[in-house]
Amino acid sequence: MQPHSPEFPDLDLSALAAHASCLDDYDPNAMSVTQARHYIQQFLSPVSETATVAIKDSLGRVLAVPVTSGLNVPGHDNSAMDGFAFRHAEGGNALKIIGTAFAGVPYTAEIPPGCCIKIMTGAVIPPGVDTVIMQEHTATEGEWVTLTKLPALGANIRLTGEDIAAGQTVLAPGHRIQPADMGLLASLGIAGVEVYRRLKVAFFSTGDELVSVGQPLQQGQIYDSNRYSLWGVLQAAGVEMHDLGNVADDPAALEKTLLQAAAEHDVVITTGGVSVGEADFMKQLLAEHGQVLFWKINMKPGRPLAYGKIGDAHYFGLPGNPVSAMVTFYQFVQDALKHLAGTASLVSPTFKVECVDAIKKATGRTEFQRGILFKEGTDWKVKTTGQQGSGILSSMSLANCFIVLDEKTGALQAGALVDVQPFHGVC
Ligand code: AMP
Ligand code: MG
């Protein structure tokens, strides 16, 4: 690696490699998944520019400032049931029904002793009464009601501010807006929020053999699938993305695309050409224009991975094999993108379930096998998708989870407990 880049003279390019060599356990030819994640993490500083967006445009965006409520929610004590509002002390007697409170149309007159009002869910509790009884626990005769099952004092009343008190911080900076948050913001009368700008991510495929969909295949050519998988995962990640196409293994074309990508984006992702002993063009270019480390990660699939900086842009060189490209994206790039986008906490839960298939595996590396979670009786179990080769992209389509097998785990018999990382949750 060169100490300085002619394109980016201000950047101290010695930092990355120097840092790597200081790590006790740094061995580019045997990086564990955890080491690689930890290493990348240290170089990620979130974007700082912000923008204000309307609620309807806020889904998936990351809050830059806290959201504080200016209101109590609910704004007034109100009924949680359709029923009758009454004084608890008078609950043993028949009560006279003197009016009705609707949601949005309060009952404002005084309620004299021995009386009650009919009340609908969401209606304001008028002064003087303290409890609501659900309609099903009453017997009505003309204008009189008898309570057949007396509830506790204060029952069925939602209290002012019990959800959110005025002045309370409801969403912290770094929070990624989910559908419930959109409703929450609206419930507070907040029309827009300040969020970090979207990350700009460019990506391209490398390889002489690649052809884009829509063009005929010649002998020995294959369709470029990685760019479409990447399109999908980046779209789901909510970044501003730029597909730079597939670039032949041609130094001039690769250089031009790489430099343009790095100059205009926060992150550049390429697939292919980072394996040892091939596609030297990419390696040479990265050494010339940036500071990029090439790792052989103790994992399957996805062994070769390159990470570094080209100017201010973060660079991820993913393997060309379609499953490896997706697995390395999910296991390294996705969290890095979230972090760069300002997300405060990253949660990717795993669960232990029984695997109904035997698993072939050697110790010494982490594997992300493709699995199908399914329900048998009352229990969730997992089976494998079958062939686990790094080129078998249909295994990713069939799967709904990764079966995560750590370095210490060897071959497993059917019935063993394994960690699974589901692809989808409820939200
Ligand atoms: P490479 O990492 O460039 O050596 O590529 C490894 C394998 O993945 C080779 O079989 C490539 O043909 C294949 N491959 C590379 N890039 C892509 C792509 N964009 N789409 C589908 N397969 C690819
Ligand atoms: Mg290649």
CSV table of C-alpha atoms and ligand atoms in Angstrom, one decimal:
chain,number,residue,atom,x,y,z
A,1,MET,CA,0.0,0.0,0.0
A,2,GLN,CA,1.2,3.5,-0.8
A,3,PRO,CA,1.4,6.0,2.1
A,4,HIS,CA,-0.4,8.8,0.2
A,5,SER,CA,-3.0,8.9,-2.5
A,6,PRO,CA,-2.7,11.6,-5.3
A,7,GLU,CA,-6.5,11.9,-5.4
A,8,PHE,CA,-6.9,12.5,-1.7
A,9,PRO,CA,-3.7,14.1,-0.5
A,10,ASP,CA,-5.0,15.1,2.9
A,11,LEU,CA,-6.0,11.7,4.1
A,12,ASP,CA,-3.5,9.9,6.3
A,13,LEU,CA,-3.4,6.6,4.6
A,14,SER,CA,-1.0,5.0,7.0
A,15,ALA,CA,-3.7,4.9,9.7
A,16,LEU,CA,-5.6,1.8,8.6
A,17,ALA,CA,-2.7,-0.5,8.1
A,18,ALA,CA,-0.9,0.8,11.2
A,19,HIS,CA,-4.0,0.2,13.2
A,20,ALA,CA,-4.3,-3.4,11.9
A,21,SER,CA,-0.7,-4.2,12.7
A,22,CYS,CA,-1.3,-3.1,16.3
A,23,LEU,CA,-4.0,-5.6,17.0
A,24,ASP,CA,-2.6,-8.6,18.9
A,25,ASP,CA,-4.7,-11.1,17.0
A,26,TYR,CA,-4.6,-9.5,13.6
A,27,ASP,CA,-3.9,-12.0,10.9
A,28,PRO,CA,-5.3,-11.1,7.5
A,29,ASN,CA,-5.2,-14.8,6.5
A,30,ALA,CA,-7.2,-16.0,9.4
A,31,MET,CA,-9.7,-13.3,10.6
A,32,SER,CA,-12.6,-14.4,12.7
A,33,VAL,CA,-16.0,-13.0,12.0
A,34,THR,CA,-16.0,-11.2,15.3
A,35,GLN,CA,-12.5,-9.7,14.7
A,36,ALA,CA,-13.5,-8.5,11.3
A,37,ARG,CA,-16.7,-6.9,12.6
A,38,HIS,CA,-14.8,-5.3,15.5
A,39,TYR,CA,-12.1,-4.0,13.1
A,40,ILE,CA,-14.6,-2.4,10.7
A,41,GLN,CA,-16.6,-0.9,13.5
A,42,GLN,CA,-13.6,1.3,14.6
A,43,PHE,CA,-13.5,3.2,11.4
A,44,LEU,CA,-17.2,4.0,11.1
A,45,SER,CA,-18.2,7.5,12.0
A,46,PRO,CA,-21.9,8.4,11.3
A,47,VAL,CA,-23.0,11.1,8.9
A,48,SER,CA,-23.7,14.4,10.5
A,49,GLU,CA,-25.8,16.3,8.1
A,50,THR,CA,-29.5,16.3,8.9
A,51,ALA,CA,-32.8,17.1,7.1
A,52,THR,CA,-36.4,17.5,8.3
A,53,VAL,CA,-38.9,15.1,6.9
A,54,ALA,CA,-42.6,14.8,7.2
A,55,ILE,CA,-44.0,11.8,9.1
A,56,LYS,CA,-45.0,10.0,5.9
A,57,ASP,CA,-41.4,10.2,4.6
A,58,SER,CA,-39.8,9.2,7.8
A,59,LEU,CA,-40.1,5.4,7.7
A,60,GLY,CA,-36.6,3.8,8.2
A,61,ARG,CA,-34.9,7.2,8.7
A,62,VAL,CA,-32.7,7.7,11.7
A,63,LEU,CA,-33.5,10.4,14.2
A,64,ALA,CA,-30.8,13.1,14.7
A,65,VAL,CA,-32.4,14.8,17.7
A,66,PRO,CA,-34.6,13.6,20.6
A,67,VAL,CA,-38.4,13.8,20.1
A,68,THR,CA,-40.0,15.3,23.2
A,69,SER,CA,-43.8,15.4,23.8
A,70,GLY,CA,-45.5,18.7,24.2
A,71,LEU,CA,-48.7,16.9,25.3
A,72,ASN,CA,-50.0,14.5,27.8
A,73,VAL,CA,-51.2,11.3,26.1
A,74,PRO,CA,-54.0,10.7,26.8
A,75,GLY,CA,-54.8,14.4,27.2
A,76,HIS,CA,-57.6,13.7,29.7
A,77,ASP,CA,-58.9,10.8,31.8
A,78,ASN,CA,-61.2,8.8,29.5
A,79,SER,CA,-63.1,5.6,29.4
A,80,ALA,CA,-61.5,2.4,28.3
A,81,MET,CA,-64.9,0.7,27.8
A,82,ASP,CA,-68.4,1.3,26.5
A,83,GLY,CA,-70.4,1.3,29.8
A,84,PHE,CA,-71.5,3.6,32.6
A,85,ALA,CA,-69.5,6.1,34.6
A,86,PHE,CA,-70.5,6.3,38.3
A,87,ARG,CA,-69.3,7.0,41.8
A,88,HIS,CA,-67.8,3.7,43.2
A,89,ALA,CA,-69.3,4.3,46.7
A,90,GLU,CA,-72.8,4.2,45.1
A,91,GLY,CA,-72.2,1.0,43.1
A,92,GLY,CA,-74.5,-1.1,45.3
A,93,ASN,CA,-77.6,0.9,44.4
A,94,ALA,CA,-79.6,1.2,41.2
A,95,LEU,CA,-78.4,4.4,39.5
A,96,LYS,CA,-80.3,6.9,37.4
A,97,ILE,CA,-78.9,7.4,33.8
A,98,ILE,CA,-79.0,11.1,33.2
A,99,GLY,CA,-77.0,11.5,29.9
A,100,THR,CA,-74.3,10.1,27.6
A,101,ALA,CA,-70.7,11.0,27.0
A,102,PHE,CA,-69.3,10.2,23.5
A,103,ALA,CA,-65.7,10.2,22.3
A,104,GLY,CA,-65.1,13.8,21.2
A,105,VAL,CA,-68.5,15.0,22.7
A,106,PRO,CA,-68.0,15.3,26.5
A,107,TYR,CA,-70.8,15.3,29.1
A,108,THR,CA,-70.4,18.7,30.8
A,109,ALA,CA,-73.3,18.9,33.2
A,110,GLU,CA,-73.0,18.0,36.9
A,111,ILE,CA,-73.8,14.4,37.9
A,112,PRO,CA,-75.9,14.5,41.1
A,113,PRO,CA,-75.6,11.8,43.8
A,114,GLY,CA,-77.4,8.5,42.8
A,115,CYS,CA,-76.9,9.2,39.1
A,116,CYS,CA,-74.6,8.0,36.4
A,117,ILE,CA,-74.0,8.6,32.7
A,118,LYS,CA,-73.7,6.2,29.8
A,119,ILE,CA,-70.1,6.5,28.5
A,120,MET,CA,-68.4,5.4,25.2
A,121,THR,CA,-64.8,4.3,24.8
A,122,GLY,CA,-62.5,7.3,24.6
A,123,ALA,CA,-65.1,9.7,26.1
A,124,VAL,CA,-63.8,12.2,28.8
A,125,ILE,CA,-64.6,11.1,32.3
A,126,PRO,CA,-66.7,14.0,33.7
A,127,PRO,CA,-66.0,15.5,37.2
A,128,GLY,CA,-67.7,13.7,40.1
A,129,VAL,CA,-67.5,10.1,38.9
A,130,ASP,CA,-64.5,7.8,39.5
A,131,THR,CA,-65.2,4.4,37.9
A,132,VAL,CA,-66.5,2.9,34.7
A,133,ILE,CA,-68.4,-0.4,34.5
A,134,MET,CA,-68.5,-2.3,31.3
A,135,GLN,CA,-72.0,-2.5,29.8
A,136,GLU,CA,-71.9,-6.3,29.9
A,137,HIS,CA,-71.8,-6.2,33.8
A,138,THR,CA,-75.0,-4.1,34.1
A,139,ALA,CA,-78.8,-4.6,33.8
A,140,THR,CA,-80.8,-1.6,32.5
A,141,GLU,CA,-84.5,-1.0,33.0
A,142,GLY,CA,-85.8,2.3,31.5
A,143,GLU,CA,-83.6,5.1,32.9
A,144,TRP,CA,-82.2,2.9,35.7
A,145,VAL,CA,-79.1,0.7,35.7
A,146,THR,CA,-78.1,-2.0,38.2
A,147,LEU,CA,-74.5,-3.1,38.5
A,148,THR,CA,-74.3,-6.9,38.4
A,149,LYS,CA,-70.5,-7.2,39.0
A,150,LEU,CA,-69.0,-4.2,40.8
A,151,PRO,CA,-65.5,-3.4,39.4
A,152,ALA,CA,-62.6,-2.0,41.5
A,153,LEU,CA,-62.5,1.8,42.3
A,154,GLY,CA,-61.1,3.6,39.2
A,155,ALA,CA,-61.6,0.6,36.9
A,156,ASN,CA,-61.7,1.1,33.1
A,157,ILE,CA,-60.4,4.6,33.2
A,158,ARG,CA,-57.3,5.6,31.1
A,159,LEU,CA,-55.5,8.3,33.1
A,160,THR,CA,-54.2,11.6,31.7
A,161,GLY,CA,-50.5,11.2,30.7
A,162,GLU,CA,-50.4,7.4,31.5
A,163,ASP,CA,-48.9,6.7,28.0
A,164,ILE,CA,-46.8,9.8,27.7
A,165,ALA,CA,-46.3,12.7,30.0
A,166,ALA,CA,-45.8,16.3,28.6
A,167,GLY,CA,-42.1,17.0,28.5
A,168,GLN,CA,-41.1,13.3,28.2
A,169,THR,CA,-38.6,12.2,25.6
A,170,VAL,CA,-40.3,9.6,23.5
A,171,LEU,CA,-37.7,8.8,20.9
A,172,ALA,CA,-34.0,9.1,21.3
A,173,PRO,CA,-31.4,10.2,18.7
A,174,GLY,CA,-30.2,7.2,16.7
A,175,HIS,CA,-33.6,5.6,16.7
A,176,ARG,CA,-34.8,4.2,13.4
A,177,ILE,CA,-38.3,5.2,12.7
A,178,GLN,CA,-40.8,2.3,12.6
A,179,PRO,CA,-44.5,2.3,11.6
A,180,ALA,CA,-45.5,2.6,15.3
A,181,ASP,CA,-43.3,5.7,15.7
A,182,MET,CA,-45.1,7.4,12.8
A,183,GLY,CA,-48.4,6.9,14.7
A,184,LEU,CA,-46.7,8.0,17.9
A,185,LEU,CA,-45.5,11.3,16.3
A,186,ALA,CA,-48.9,12.0,14.9
A,187,SER,CA,-50.5,11.3,18.3
A,188,LEU,CA,-48.3,14.1,19.7
A,189,GLY,CA,-49.2,16.5,16.9
A,190,ILE,CA,-45.6,16.4,15.5
A,191,ALA,CA,-45.7,16.8,11.8
A,192,GLY,CA,-42.0,16.3,10.9
A,193,VAL,CA,-38.8,15.1,12.5
A,194,GLU,CA,-35.1,15.9,12.1
A,195,VAL,CA,-33.2,12.9,10.7
A,196,TYR,CA,-29.7,12.2,9.4
A,197,ARG,CA,-29.4,12.4,5.6
A,198,ARG,CA,-29.5,9.1,3.8
A,199,LEU,CA,-26.2,7.3,3.1
A,200,LYS,CA,-25.0,7.4,-0.5
A,201,VAL,CA,-23.9,4.0,-1.6
A,202,ALA,CA,-22.5,3.1,-5.0
A,203,PHE,CA,-22.0,-0.5,-6.1
A,204,PHE,CA,-20.8,-2.4,-9.1
A,205,SER,CA,-19.9,-5.9,-10.2
A,206,THR,CA,-16.6,-6.9,-11.7
A,207,GLY,CA,-16.0,-9.8,-14.1
A,208,ASP,CA,-15.5,-10.3,-17.8
A,209,GLU,CA,-18.0,-13.2,-17.7
A,210,LEU,CA,-20.9,-11.0,-16.5
A,211,VAL,CA,-23.8,-10.0,-18.6
A,212,SER,CA,-26.8,-7.8,-17.4
A,213,VAL,CA,-30.3,-9.2,-17.7
A,214,GLY,CA,-31.9,-8.4,-21.0
A,215,GLN,CA,-28.8,-9.3,-23.1
A,216,PRO,CA,-28.1,-12.7,-24.7
A,217,LEU,CA,-25.5,-14.9,-23.1
A,218,GLN,CA,-22.5,-16.0,-25.1
A,219,GLN,CA,-20.5,-19.1,-24.4
A,220,GLY,CA,-19.0,-19.0,-20.9
A,221,GLN,CA,-20.9,-15.9,-19.8
A,222,ILE,CA,-23.3,-15.7,-16.9
A,223,TYR,CA,-25.9,-13.2,-15.8
A,224,ASP,CA,-24.8,-10.8,-13.2
A,225,SER,CA,-27.0,-11.6,-10.2
A,226,ASN,CA,-25.0,-9.8,-7.5
A,227,ARG,CA,-26.0,-6.4,-8.6
A,228,TYR,CA,-29.7,-7.3,-8.3
A,229,SER,CA,-29.3,-8.9,-4.9
A,230,LEU,CA,-27.4,-5.9,-3.8
A,231,TRP,CA,-30.1,-3.6,-5.2
A,232,GLY,CA,-32.6,-5.5,-3.0
A,233,VAL,CA,-30.6,-5.4,0.2
A,234,LEU,CA,-29.7,-1.8,-0.2
A,235,GLN,CA,-33.2,-0.8,-1.1
A,236,ALA,CA,-34.3,-2.6,2.1
A,237,ALA,CA,-31.6,-0.7,4.0
A,238,GLY,CA,-33.1,2.6,3.0
A,239,VAL,CA,-29.9,4.1,1.5
A,240,GLU,CA,-29.6,6.3,-1.5
A,241,MET,CA,-28.1,3.9,-4.0
A,242,HIS,CA,-26.4,4.1,-7.3
A,243,ASP,CA,-25.9,1.1,-9.5
A,244,LEU,CA,-22.8,1.6,-11.6
A,245,GLY,CA,-23.3,-1.6,-13.6
A,246,ASN,CA,-21.0,-4.4,-14.3
A,247,VAL,CA,-17.4,-3.6,-15.1
A,248,ALA,CA,-15.1,-5.8,-17.1
A,249,ASP,CA,-11.8,-7.0,-15.7
A,250,ASP,CA,-10.2,-4.0,-17.4
A,251,PRO,CA,-7.9,-1.7,-15.3
A,252,ALA,CA,-8.9,1.5,-17.0
A,253,ALA,CA,-12.6,0.9,-16.7
A,254,LEU,CA,-12.3,-0.3,-13.2
A,255,GLU,CA,-10.2,2.7,-12.2
A,256,LYS,CA,-12.6,5.2,-13.7
A,257,THR,CA,-15.7,3.6,-12.0
A,258,LEU,CA,-14.0,3.1,-8.7
A,259,LEU,CA,-12.8,6.7,-8.5
A,260,GLN,CA,-16.1,8.2,-9.5
A,261,ALA,CA,-17.9,6.0,-7.0
A,262,ALA,CA,-15.5,6.9,-4.2
A,263,ALA,CA,-15.6,10.7,-4.9
A,264,GLU,CA,-19.4,10.9,-4.9
A,265,HIS,CA,-20.5,8.4,-2.3
A,266,ASP,CA,-20.1,7.5,1.4
A,267,VAL,CA,-19.8,3.8,0.7
A,268,VAL,CA,-18.6,1.8,-2.3
A,269,ILE,CA,-19.4,-1.9,-2.6
A,270,THR,CA,-18.0,-4.1,-5.3
A,271,THR,CA,-18.5,-7.9,-5.8
A,272,GLY,CA,-15.9,-10.2,-7.3
A,273,GLY,CA,-12.2,-9.9,-7.9
A,274,VAL,CA,-11.0,-9.9,-4.3
A,275,SER,CA,-10.0,-13.6,-4.1
A,276,VAL,CA,-6.4,-14.4,-3.6
A,277,GLY,CA,-4.3,-14.8,-6.8
A,278,GLU,CA,-6.8,-13.4,-9.3
A,279,ALA,CA,-8.2,-10.1,-10.6
A,280,ASP,CA,-5.1,-8.3,-9.6
A,281,PHE,CA,-6.4,-5.2,-11.3
A,282,MET,CA,-8.8,-4.6,-8.5
A,283,LYS,CA,-6.1,-5.1,-5.8
A,284,GLN,CA,-3.6,-2.9,-7.6
A,285,LEU,CA,-6.2,-0.2,-8.0
A,286,LEU,CA,-7.2,-0.3,-4.4
A,287,ALA,CA,-3.6,-0.2,-3.3
A,288,GLU,CA,-2.9,2.7,-5.6
A,289,HIS,CA,-6.0,4.8,-4.7
A,290,GLY,CA,-7.0,3.9,-1.3
A,291,GLN,CA,-6.1,1.9,1.8
A,292,VAL,CA,-7.7,-1.4,1.7
A,293,LEU,CA,-7.1,-4.6,3.6
A,294,PHE,CA,-7.7,-8.0,2.2
A,295,TRP,CA,-8.9,-10.6,4.6
A,296,LYS,CA,-9.4,-14.3,4.4
A,297,ILE,CA,-12.2,-14.7,7.0
A,298,ASN,CA,-12.7,-17.9,8.9
A,299,MET,CA,-16.2,-18.3,7.6
A,300,LYS,CA,-18.2,-20.1,5.0
A,301,PRO,CA,-19.5,-18.9,2.7
A,302,GLY,CA,-17.7,-15.5,2.2
A,303,ARG,CA,-14.1,-16.1,2.9
A,304,PRO,CA,-12.4,-13.3,1.0
A,305,LEU,CA,-13.4,-9.8,2.0
A,306,ALA,CA,-11.8,-6.5,1.5
A,307,TYR,CA,-12.4,-3.4,3.7
A,308,GLY,CA,-10.9,0.0,3.7
A,309,LYS,CA,-11.1,3.6,2.6
A,310,ILE,CA,-10.8,5.2,-0.8
A,311,GLY,CA,-10.6,8.8,0.1
A,312,ASP,CA,-13.4,9.5,2.5
A,313,ALA,CA,-15.5,6.6,1.2
A,314,HIS,CA,-15.7,3.3,3.0
A,315,TYR,CA,-15.0,0.4,0.7
A,316,PHE,CA,-16.3,-3.1,0.9
A,317,GLY,CA,-15.0,-5.7,-1.6
A,318,LEU,CA,-17.4,-8.7,-1.4
A,319,PRO,CA,-16.7,-12.1,-2.9
A,320,GLY,CA,-18.1,-12.8,-6.3
A,321,ASN,CA,-20.0,-16.0,-5.5
A,322,PRO,CA,-23.6,-15.0,-5.2
A,323,VAL,CA,-24.3,-16.5,-1.8
A,324,SER,CA,-21.0,-15.3,-0.4
A,325,ALA,CA,-21.8,-11.8,-1.6
A,326,MET,CA,-25.1,-11.8,0.2
A,327,VAL,CA,-23.8,-13.4,3.4
A,328,THR,CA,-20.9,-11.0,3.7
A,329,PHE,CA,-23.3,-8.1,3.0
A,330,TYR,CA,-25.6,-9.3,5.8
A,331,GLN,CA,-22.9,-10.1,8.3
A,332,PHE,CA,-20.6,-7.1,7.8
A,333,VAL,CA,-21.9,-4.4,5.5
A,334,GLN,CA,-25.5,-4.1,6.7
A,335,ASP,CA,-24.6,-3.2,10.3
A,336,ALA,CA,-21.8,-1.0,9.1
A,337,LEU,CA,-24.3,0.9,6.9
A,338,LYS,CA,-26.7,1.3,9.8
A,339,HIS,CA,-23.9,2.6,12.0
A,340,LEU,CA,-22.8,5.1,9.3
A,341,ALA,CA,-26.4,6.2,8.9
A,342,GLY,CA,-26.5,7.1,12.7
A,343,THR,CA,-28.4,4.1,14.1
A,344,ALA,CA,-27.7,3.9,17.8
A,345,SER,CA,-28.2,0.3,18.6
A,346,LEU,CA,-27.9,-2.7,16.3
A,347,VAL,CA,-29.9,-5.8,17.3
A,348,SER,CA,-29.8,-8.9,15.2
A,349,PRO,CA,-31.3,-11.5,17.5
A,350,THR,CA,-30.5,-15.2,17.2
A,351,PHE,CA,-32.5,-18.0,18.8
A,352,LYS,CA,-31.7,-21.6,19.6
A,353,VAL,CA,-33.9,-24.2,18.0
A,354,GLU,CA,-33.7,-27.9,17.2
A,355,CYS,CA,-32.3,-28.7,13.7
A,356,VAL,CA,-34.1,-31.7,12.3
A,357,ASP,CA,-31.2,-32.4,9.8
A,358,ALA,CA,-27.7,-33.5,10.4
A,359,ILE,CA,-25.2,-30.8,9.6
A,360,LYS,CA,-21.8,-31.2,7.9
A,361,LYS,CA,-19.2,-28.8,9.3
A,362,ALA,CA,-15.6,-28.6,10.2
A,363,THR,CA,-14.4,-26.7,13.4
A,364,GLY,CA,-12.3,-23.6,13.0
A,365,ARG,CA,-14.6,-21.4,11.0
A,366,THR,CA,-18.1,-19.8,11.4
A,367,GLU,CA,-20.7,-21.0,9.0
A,368,PHE,CA,-23.9,-19.3,7.9
A,369,GLN,CA,-25.9,-22.2,6.5
A,370,ARG,CA,-29.2,-21.4,4.9
A,371,GLY,CA,-32.1,-22.7,6.9
A,372,ILE,CA,-35.9,-22.9,6.9
A,373,LEU,CA,-37.6,-22.2,10.2
A,374,PHE,CA,-40.9,-24.1,10.4
A,375,LYS,CA,-43.5,-25.0,13.1
A,376,GLU,CA,-44.0,-28.6,14.2
A,377,GLY,CA,-46.8,-28.8,16.7
A,378,THR,CA,-46.1,-26.0,19.2
A,379,ASP,CA,-42.4,-25.8,18.5
A,380,TRP,CA,-40.3,-23.9,16.0
A,381,LYS,CA,-37.6,-26.0,14.4
A,382,VAL,CA,-35.2,-25.6,11.5
A,383,LYS,CA,-34.1,-27.6,8.5
A,384,THR,CA,-31.4,-26.9,6.1
A,385,THR,CA,-32.2,-25.8,2.5
A,386,GLY,CA,-30.0,-28.7,1.2
A,387,GLN,CA,-26.9,-28.0,-0.8
A,388,GLN,CA,-24.9,-25.3,0.8
A,389,GLY,CA,-22.4,-24.3,-2.0
A,390,SER,CA,-21.5,-20.6,-2.2
A,391,GLY,CA,-22.8,-20.4,-5.8
A,392,ILE,CA,-26.2,-21.9,-5.0
A,393,LEU,CA,-28.3,-18.7,-4.8
A,394,SER,CA,-31.5,-20.6,-4.7
A,395,SER,CA,-30.5,-21.6,-1.2
A,396,MET,CA,-30.9,-18.0,-0.1
A,397,SER,CA,-34.3,-17.7,-1.8
A,398,LEU,CA,-35.5,-20.9,-0.1
A,399,ALA,CA,-34.2,-19.9,3.3
A,400,ASN,CA,-35.9,-17.8,5.9
A,401,CYS,CA,-33.0,-17.8,8.3
A,402,PHE,CA,-29.3,-18.4,8.7
A,403,ILE,CA,-28.2,-21.3,10.8
A,404,VAL,CA,-25.2,-19.8,12.5
A,405,LEU,CA,-22.6,-22.3,13.5
A,406,ASP,CA,-19.6,-20.9,15.4
A,407,GLU,CA,-15.9,-21.8,15.0
A,408,LYS,CA,-16.0,-24.4,17.9
A,409,THR,CA,-19.0,-26.3,16.4
A,410,GLY,CA,-18.2,-29.3,14.3
A,411,ALA,CA,-20.6,-31.7,12.5
A,412,LEU,CA,-24.0,-32.1,14.2
A,413,GLN,CA,-26.4,-34.9,14.3
A,414,ALA,CA,-30.1,-34.4,13.6
A,415,GLY,CA,-31.9,-33.1,16.7
A,416,ALA,CA,-29.0,-30.8,17.9
A,417,LEU,CA,-29.8,-27.3,19.1
A,418,VAL,CA,-28.5,-24.6,16.7
A,419,ASP,CA,-28.5,-20.8,16.6
A,420,VAL,CA,-30.8,-19.3,13.9
A,421,GLN,CA,-30.9,-15.7,12.7
A,422,PRO,CA,-34.3,-15.1,11.1
A,423,PHE,CA,-34.4,-13.0,7.9
A,424,HIS,CA,-37.7,-11.4,8.8
A,425,GLY,CA,-39.5,-10.3,12.0
A,426,VAL,CA,-42.9,-8.8,12.5
A,427,CYS,CA,-41.8,-5.3,11.5
B,1,AMP,P1,-14.6,-13.9,-8.2
B,1,AMP,O1,-14.8,-13.5,-6.8
B,1,AMP,O2,-14.6,-12.7,-9.1
B,1,AMP,O3,-13.5,-14.8,-8.4
B,1,AMP,O4,-15.9,-14.7,-8.6
B,1,AMP,C1,-16.2,-15.9,-8.0
B,1,AMP,C2,-17.4,-16.6,-8.7
B,1,AMP,O5,-18.5,-15.8,-8.6
B,1,AMP,C3,-17.1,-16.9,-10.1
B,1,AMP,O6,-17.7,-18.1,-10.5
B,1,AMP,C4,-17.9,-15.7,-10.8
B,1,AMP,O7,-18.3,-16.0,-12.1
B,1,AMP,C5,-19.0,-15.6,-9.9
B,1,AMP,N1,-19.5,-14.2,-9.9
B,1,AMP,C6,-18.7,-13.1,-9.8
B,1,AMP,N2,-19.5,-12.0,-9.9
B,1,AMP,C7,-20.8,-12.4,-10.1
B,1,AMP,C8,-22.0,-11.7,-10.2
B,1,AMP,N3,-22.0,-10.4,-10.2
B,1,AMP,N4,-23.1,-12.4,-10.4
B,1,AMP,C9,-23.1,-13.8,-10.4
B,1,AMP,N5,-21.9,-14.5,-10.3
B,1,AMP,C10,-20.8,-13.8,-10.1
B,2,MG,MG,-14.1,-12.3,-11.1
